Structure formats: structure tokens, C-alpha cells
Amino acid sequence: MGSVDPMDIKGAVALVTGANRGIGRAFTRALIEHGAAKVYAGVRDPASVTDPDLTPLHLDVTNPEHVVRAAEAAGDVTIVVNNAGVLGAVNDLLEGDLDVARRVLEANFFGTWAVSRAFAPVLARNGGGALVNMLSVASWSGSAVTPAYSASKAAQWSLTDAFREGLREQGTLVVGVHVGPVDTEGAAWMNAPKVEAADVAEQTLKALAANNTEVLVDDIARAVKASLSQPR
């Protein structure tokens, strides 16, 4: 063990958290179109999943019991896409509500951690598979307007590196996806150029097939990543 192989989407069994809209929905469609045998749509309300190609899975990533039951119910999973989370919650650095900040961290950081460790043994039993974490350019750039979101994504990035190291021996490919604003309902308030959610999913699946551990979806992600090596 210890070697990590490229991921073949055809015939795979995937779980996408936060699958009812936006990037999550785009991932479910891309996986089906690339030949996945089954796609679990992890959602808080299974009745909201109307696509007959998907298998609804009751999952609130902030609820430990949901996470445990999901791992038991979806024991055939070979790809986990951690997409569920809170998007860009505005919470002033000096006067914002810390309870709001805690909820952001609970969903984006602890939710990703909970799902990842619950499904790690599932992936191991099924040959290693892949773990995909939806990150952000905010992973690398703090913001006084959305400090909790930026902090949660920075922590999630670190967590992704930790799981890459921790799951290497079981042959799990761990992928971090960085992107700027995406054209979804949740980002409608952002006045900035946006990429399509379908592009995020498509580039990520290509990365899985190529055994790449990092996806820089757009020019913003590539520019921010390049800036990390520049003096400040």
C-alpha cells in the first residue's frame, strides 16, 4: 500500500455533500455524465432530490449522527466530494457576531473533517478511492469583511493536506479545489467575474483522472496562488 493511483470515474460510486444546488449539483451531473455507477446526493432534505439518476442521502454535515449513518448507508462509496458549507458569510472583524463565525467553522471545517474521517475506512475498504475538498481562494487570503469564512477555508486547506498525508498509505487520492467566485445562487450578491459551476466540476474530474492533488480552476485562483511566493 501507499501508492495513489489516478481515479477512474466510470463505474465509480460517489458521494457529494451539499448536492441540492450550485457546485454540488454540478458535481452530481458531471459524475453521472462521466459514467459513475451511482451518485449519492448528500442533502438535509432528501425530498429535495428530484433527479432520478441520483440516490438521496440524508446528511447534515454538522450533525454527528447523520455523518455516522451516512457512512453506514453508503458503504460502497469510492469518491467523496466535500462540498457542503457556508458561503462567504459577512461578519465584521471587530464587531461581528462570534456565534455566526462558529457556525461557519462548524460547517466548513468541522463538517469536512467529520465526513472525511467517517468515510476514510469506507474508501480504504473499496480500494483507496478519492477525497475531494472544495476550497477557495479565501484559503490563501484573509478578509476583514468575511474573516470567519476565510479562516474556515484556510483551516480546511490545512485539513486537506493532513488527510493527504494521513490517507496516503491506504491509497486515497486527496484533492483540494481552489476557485474564485462561482456563478451560483449563494454568490449572487458578489459583484465580480464568476466561473460556471459546471467548469469547477469538470476540471476537478479531469484532475482525478490525471492523479493531480490540486485544482486551480480560474485565473483568480492561479493569481492568488502565485502571489503567495511574493514579498508582502
PDB file of N, CA and C in Angstrom, residues 2-62:
ATOM      1  N   GLY A   2       0.232   2.412  -0.121  1.00  0.00           N
ATOM      2  CA  GLY A   2       0.977   3.649  -0.093  1.00  0.00           C
ATOM      3  C   GLY A   2       1.005   4.367  -1.417  1.00  0.00           C
ATOM      4  N   SER A   3       0.801   3.642  -2.536  1.00  0.00           N
ATOM      5  CA  SER A   3       0.764   4.296  -3.831  1.00  0.00           C
ATOM      6  C   SER A   3      -0.650   4.791  -4.094  1.00  0.00           C
ATOM      7  N   VAL A   4      -0.753   5.976  -4.725  1.00  0.00           N
ATOM      8  CA  VAL A   4      -2.054   6.568  -5.027  1.00  0.00           C
ATOM      9  C   VAL A   4      -2.218   6.584  -6.533  1.00  0.00           C
ATOM     10  N   ASP A   5      -3.269   5.951  -7.018  1.00  0.00           N
ATOM     11  CA  ASP A   5      -3.493   5.824  -8.450  1.00  0.00           C
ATOM     12  C   ASP A   5      -4.492   6.853  -8.943  1.00  0.00           C
ATOM     13  N   PRO A   6      -4.448   7.189 -10.258  1.00  0.00           N
ATOM     14  CA  PRO A   6      -5.478   8.046 -10.837  1.00  0.00           C
ATOM     15  C   PRO A   6      -6.861   7.428 -10.643  1.00  0.00           C
ATOM     16  N   MET A   7      -7.871   8.274 -10.595  1.00  0.00           N
ATOM     17  CA  MET A   7      -9.229   7.823 -10.319  1.00  0.00           C
ATOM     18  C   MET A   7     -10.024   7.692 -11.600  1.00  0.00           C
ATOM     19  N   ASP A   8     -10.565   6.521 -11.837  1.00  0.00           N
ATOM     20  CA  ASP A   8     -11.427   6.284 -12.987  1.00  0.00           C
ATOM     21  C   ASP A   8     -12.864   6.569 -12.569  1.00  0.00           C
ATOM     22  N   ILE A   9     -13.479   7.567 -13.180  1.00  0.00           N
ATOM     23  CA  ILE A   9     -14.838   7.949 -12.809  1.00  0.00           C
ATOM     24  C   ILE A   9     -15.850   6.896 -13.280  1.00  0.00           C
ATOM     25  N   LYS A  10     -15.594   6.304 -14.426  1.00  0.00           N
ATOM     26  CA  LYS A  10     -16.532   5.316 -14.962  1.00  0.00           C
ATOM     27  C   LYS A  10     -16.642   4.127 -14.008  1.00  0.00           C
ATOM     28  N   GLY A  11     -17.850   3.861 -13.583  1.00  0.00           N
ATOM     29  CA  GLY A  11     -18.098   2.759 -12.670  1.00  0.00           C
ATOM     30  C   GLY A  11     -17.910   3.102 -11.205  1.00  0.00           C
ATOM     31  N   ALA A  12     -17.475   4.331 -10.911  1.00  0.00           N
ATOM     32  CA  ALA A  12     -17.245   4.738  -9.522  1.00  0.00           C
ATOM     33  C   ALA A  12     -18.577   4.969  -8.800  1.00  0.00           C
ATOM     34  N   VAL A  13     -18.497   4.965  -7.478  1.00  0.00           N
ATOM     35  CA  VAL A  13     -19.647   5.307  -6.630  1.00  0.00           C
ATOM     36  C   VAL A  13     -19.259   6.542  -5.828  1.00  0.00           C
ATOM     37  N   ALA A  14     -20.001   7.622  -5.996  1.00  0.00           N
ATOM     38  CA  ALA A  14     -19.613   8.903  -5.404  1.00  0.00           C
ATOM     39  C   ALA A  14     -20.639   9.412  -4.403  1.00  0.00           C
ATOM     40  N   LEU A  15     -20.140  10.168  -3.447  1.00  0.00           N
ATOM     41  CA  LEU A  15     -20.981  10.938  -2.533  1.00  0.00           C
ATOM     42  C   LEU A  15     -20.617  12.402  -2.708  1.00  0.00           C
ATOM     43  N   VAL A  16     -21.626  13.235  -2.932  1.00  0.00           N
ATOM     44  CA  VAL A  16     -21.442  14.683  -2.992  1.00  0.00           C
ATOM     45  C   VAL A  16     -22.251  15.307  -1.875  1.00  0.00           C
ATOM     46  N   THR A  17     -21.599  16.021  -0.971  1.00  0.00           N
ATOM     47  CA  THR A  17     -22.335  16.700   0.098  1.00  0.00           C
ATOM     48  C   THR A  17     -22.782  18.072  -0.404  1.00  0.00           C
ATOM     49  N   GLY A  18     -23.875  18.573   0.165  1.00  0.00           N
ATOM     50  CA  GLY A  18     -24.416  19.842  -0.315  1.00  0.00           C
ATOM     51  C   GLY A  18     -24.799  19.757  -1.772  1.00  0.00           C
ATOM     52  N   ALA A  19     -25.487  18.664  -2.125  1.00  0.00           N
ATOM     53  CA  ALA A  19     -25.698  18.332  -3.542  1.00  0.00           C
ATOM     54  C   ALA A  19     -26.952  18.929  -4.150  1.00  0.00           C
ATOM     55  N   ASN A  20     -27.699  19.708  -3.385  1.00  0.00           N
ATOM     56  CA  ASN A  20     -29.001  20.149  -3.889  1.00  0.00           C
ATOM     57  C   ASN A  20     -28.951  21.383  -4.771  1.00  0.00           C
ATOM     58  N   ARG A  21     -27.787  22.058  -4.836  1.00  0.00           N
ATOM     59  CA  ARG A  21     -27.722  23.256  -5.676  1.00  0.00           C
ATOM     60  C   ARG A  21     -26.273  23.621  -5.965  1.00  0.00           C
ATOM     61  N   GLY A  22     -26.098  24.609  -6.839  1.00  0.00           N
ATOM     62  CA  GLY A  22     -24.786  25.190  -7.110  1.00  0.00           C
ATOM     63  C   GLY A  22     -23.726  24.193  -7.521  1.00  0.00           C
ATOM     64  N   ILE A  23     -22.568  24.300  -6.890  1.00  0.00           N
ATOM     65  CA  ILE A  23     -21.427  23.448  -7.225  1.00  0.00           C
ATOM     66  C   ILE A  23     -21.753  21.987  -6.944  1.00  0.00           C
ATOM     67  N   GLY A  24     -22.451  21.717  -5.867  1.00  0.00           N
ATOM     68  CA  GLY A  24     -22.802  20.345  -5.533  1.00  0.00           C
ATOM     69  C   GLY A  24     -23.645  19.698  -6.617  1.00  0.00           C
ATOM     70  N   ARG A  25     -24.645  20.414  -7.082  1.00  0.00           N
ATOM     71  CA  ARG A  25     -25.486  19.876  -8.146  1.00  0.00           C
ATOM     72  C   ARG A  25     -24.667  19.651  -9.413  1.00  0.00           C
ATOM     73  N   ALA A  26     -23.771  20.590  -9.718  1.00  0.00           N
ATOM     74  CA  ALA A  26     -22.927  20.439 -10.910  1.00  0.00           C
ATOM     75  C   ALA A  26     -22.046  19.196 -10.808  1.00  0.00           C
ATOM     76  N   PHE A  27     -21.543  18.916  -9.616  1.00  0.00           N
ATOM     77  CA  PHE A  27     -20.734  17.709  -9.427  1.00  0.00           C
ATOM     78  C   PHE A  27     -21.558  16.444  -9.673  1.00  0.00           C
ATOM     79  N   THR A  28     -22.782  16.411  -9.171  1.00  0.00           N
ATOM     80  CA  THR A  28     -23.592  15.215  -9.366  1.00  0.00           C
ATOM     81  C   THR A  28     -23.840  14.957 -10.848  1.00  0.00           C
ATOM     82  N   ARG A  29     -24.121  16.004 -11.599  1.00  0.00           N
ATOM     83  CA  ARG A  29     -24.392  15.832 -13.032  1.00  0.00           C
ATOM     84  C   ARG A  29     -23.118  15.415 -13.765  1.00  0.00           C
ATOM     85  N   ALA A  30     -21.992  16.041 -13.438  1.00  0.00           N
ATOM     86  CA  ALA A  30     -20.736  15.706 -14.118  1.00  0.00           C
ATOM     87  C   ALA A  30     -20.351  14.258 -13.851  1.00  0.00           C
ATOM     88  N   LEU A  31     -20.534  13.808 -12.624  1.00  0.00           N
ATOM     89  CA  LEU A  31     -20.191  12.430 -12.279  1.00  0.00           C
ATOM     90  C   LEU A  31     -21.042  11.441 -13.069  1.00  0.00           C
ATOM     91  N   ILE A  32     -22.335  11.701 -13.161  1.00  0.00           N
ATOM     92  CA  ILE A  32     -23.225  10.842 -13.947  1.00  0.00           C
ATOM     93  C   ILE A  32     -22.805  10.846 -15.413  1.00  0.00           C
ATOM     94  N   GLU A  33     -22.542  12.025 -15.948  1.00  0.00           N
ATOM     95  CA  GLU A  33     -22.168  12.138 -17.362  1.00  0.00           C
ATOM     96  C   GLU A  33     -20.848  11.447 -17.666  1.00  0.00           C
ATOM     97  N   HIS A  34     -19.951  11.366 -16.671  1.00  0.00           N
ATOM     98  CA  HIS A  34     -18.665  10.691 -16.867  1.00  0.00           C
ATOM     99  C   HIS A  34     -18.735   9.195 -16.562  1.00  0.00           C
ATOM    100  N   GLY A  35     -19.931   8.702 -16.290  1.00  0.00           N
ATOM    101  CA  GLY A  35     -20.094   7.266 -16.168  1.00  0.00           C
ATOM    102  C   GLY A  35     -20.079   6.677 -14.778  1.00  0.00           C
ATOM    103  N   ALA A  36     -20.236   7.504 -13.746  1.00  0.00           N
ATOM    104  CA  ALA A  36     -20.307   6.957 -12.391  1.00  0.00           C
ATOM    105  C   ALA A  36     -21.490   5.990 -12.285  1.00  0.00           C
ATOM    106  N   ALA A  37     -21.273   4.881 -11.581  1.00  0.00           N
ATOM    107  CA  ALA A  37     -22.317   3.870 -11.451  1.00  0.00           C
ATOM    108  C   ALA A  37     -23.429   4.317 -10.510  1.00  0.00           C
ATOM    109  N   LYS A  38     -23.076   5.095  -9.493  1.00  0.00           N
ATOM    110  CA  LYS A  38     -24.048   5.590  -8.517  1.00  0.00           C
ATOM    111  C   LYS A  38     -23.520   6.896  -7.941  1.00  0.00           C
ATOM    112  N   VAL A  39     -24.428   7.840  -7.711  1.00  0.00           N
ATOM    113  CA  VAL A  39     -24.062   9.103  -7.072  1.00  0.00           C
ATOM    114  C   VAL A  39     -25.039   9.370  -5.933  1.00  0.00           C
ATOM    115  N   TYR A  40     -24.506   9.368  -4.727  1.00  0.00           N
ATOM    116  CA  TYR A  40     -25.300   9.747  -3.556  1.00  0.00           C
ATOM    117  C   TYR A  40     -25.328  11.271  -3.463  1.00  0.00           C
ATOM    118  N   ALA A  41     -26.528  11.812  -3.329  1.00  0.00           N
ATOM    119  CA  ALA A  41     -26.697  13.252  -3.149  1.00  0.00           C
ATOM    120  C   ALA A  41     -26.919  13.511  -1.665  1.00  0.00           C
ATOM    121  N   GLY A  42     -25.881  13.970  -0.978  1.00  0.00           N
ATOM    122  CA  GLY A  42     -25.979  14.254   0.441  1.00  0.00           C
ATOM    123  C   GLY A  42     -26.675  15.585   0.675  1.00  0.00           C
ATOM    124  N   VAL A  43     -27.859  15.547   1.273  1.00  0.00           N
ATOM    125  CA  VAL A  43     -28.668  16.755   1.469  1.00  0.00           C
ATOM    126  C   VAL A  43     -29.393  16.684   2.814  1.00  0.00           C
ATOM    127  N   ARG A  44     -29.777  17.833   3.330  1.00  0.00           N
ATOM    128  CA  ARG A  44     -30.543  17.856   4.583  1.00  0.00           C
ATOM    129  C   ARG A  44     -31.957  17.346   4.371  1.00  0.00           C
ATOM    130  N   ASP A  45     -32.515  17.603   3.175  1.00  0.00           N
ATOM    131  CA  ASP A  45     -33.879  17.191   2.870  1.00  0.00           C
ATOM    132  C   ASP A  45     -33.865  16.255   1.661  1.00  0.00           C
ATOM    133  N   PRO A  46     -33.912  14.939   1.872  1.00  0.00           N
ATOM    134  CA  PRO A  46     -33.858  14.003   0.745  1.00  0.00           C
ATOM    135  C   PRO A  46     -34.957  14.233  -0.288  1.00  0.00           C
ATOM    136  N   ALA A  47     -36.102  14.777   0.140  1.00  0.00           N
ATOM    137  CA  ALA A  47     -37.206  15.018  -0.786  1.00  0.00           C
ATOM    138  C   ALA A  47     -36.861  16.086  -1.819  1.00  0.00           C
ATOM    139  N   SER A  48     -35.824  16.876  -1.542  1.00  0.00           N
ATOM    140  CA  SER A  48     -35.426  17.929  -2.483  1.00  0.00           C
ATOM    141  C   SER A  48     -34.662  17.373  -3.681  1.00  0.00           C
ATOM    142  N   VAL A  49     -34.261  16.114  -3.616  1.00  0.00           N
ATOM    143  CA  VAL A  49     -33.533  15.495  -4.726  1.00  0.00           C
ATOM    144  C   VAL A  49     -34.549  14.869  -5.682  1.00  0.00           C
ATOM    145  N   THR A  50     -34.720  15.489  -6.833  1.00  0.00           N
ATOM    146  CA  THR A  50     -35.718  15.035  -7.800  1.00  0.00           C
ATOM    147  C   THR A  50     -35.099  14.385  -9.025  1.00  0.00           C
ATOM    148  N   ASP A  51     -33.782  14.440  -9.149  1.00  0.00           N
ATOM    149  CA  ASP A  51     -33.100  13.828 -10.284  1.00  0.00           C
ATOM    150  C   ASP A  51     -33.124  12.303 -10.120  1.00  0.00           C
ATOM    151  N   PRO A  52     -33.745  11.572 -11.051  1.00  0.00           N
ATOM    152  CA  PRO A  52     -33.851  10.111 -10.901  1.00  0.00           C
ATOM    153  C   PRO A  52     -32.513   9.391 -11.000  1.00  0.00           C
ATOM    154  N   ASP A  53     -31.473  10.064 -11.491  1.00  0.00           N
ATOM    155  CA  ASP A  53     -30.153   9.449 -11.598  1.00  0.00           C
ATOM    156  C   ASP A  53     -29.405   9.438 -10.266  1.00  0.00           C
ATOM    157  N   LEU A  54     -29.934  10.156  -9.280  1.00  0.00           N
ATOM    158  CA  LEU A  54     -29.240  10.308  -8.009  1.00  0.00           C
ATOM    159  C   LEU A  54     -29.896   9.482  -6.902  1.00  0.00           C
ATOM    160  N   THR A  55     -29.093   9.120  -5.917  1.00  0.00           N
ATOM    161  CA  THR A  55     -29.576   8.411  -4.733  1.00  0.00           C
ATOM    162  C   THR A  55     -29.538   9.377  -3.554  1.00  0.00           C
ATOM    163  N   PRO A  56     -30.700   9.834  -3.077  1.00  0.00           N
ATOM    164  CA  PRO A  56     -30.709  10.790  -1.954  1.00  0.00           C
ATOM    165  C   PRO A  56     -30.128  10.167  -0.687  1.00  0.00           C
ATOM    166  N   LEU A  57     -29.377  10.975   0.057  1.00  0.00           N
ATOM    167  CA  LEU A  57     -28.800  10.535   1.322  1.00  0.00           C
ATOM    168  C   LEU A  57     -28.986  11.644   2.346  1.00  0.00           C
ATOM    169  N   HIS A  58     -29.713  11.339   3.422  1.00  0.00           N
ATOM    170  CA  HIS A  58     -29.972  12.346   4.454  1.00  0.00           C
ATOM    171  C   HIS A  58     -28.668  12.674   5.175  1.00  0.00           C
ATOM    172  N   LEU A  59     -28.207  13.922   5.022  1.00  0.00           N
ATOM    173  CA  LEU A  59     -26.909  14.271   5.596  1.00  0.00           C
ATOM    174  C   LEU A  59     -26.800  15.760   5.878  1.00  0.00           C
ATOM    175  N   ASP A  60     -26.721  16.071   7.155  1.00  0.00           N
ATOM    176  CA  ASP A  60     -26.326  17.395   7.619  1.00  0.00           C
ATOM    177  C   ASP A  60     -24.918  17.219   8.182  1.00  0.00           C
ATOM    178  N   VAL A  61     -23.919  17.811   7.535  1.00  0.00           N
ATOM    179  CA  VAL A  61     -22.527  17.535   7.918  1.00  0.00           C
ATOM    180  C   VAL A  61     -22.185  18.041   9.307  1.00  0.00           C
ATOM    181  N   THR A  62     -23.041  18.894   9.884  1.00  0.00           N
ATOM    182  CA  THR A  62     -22.785  19.383  11.240  1.00  0.00           C
ATOM    183  C   THR A  62     -23.444  18.500  12.300  1.00  0.00           C
TER     184      THR A  62
END
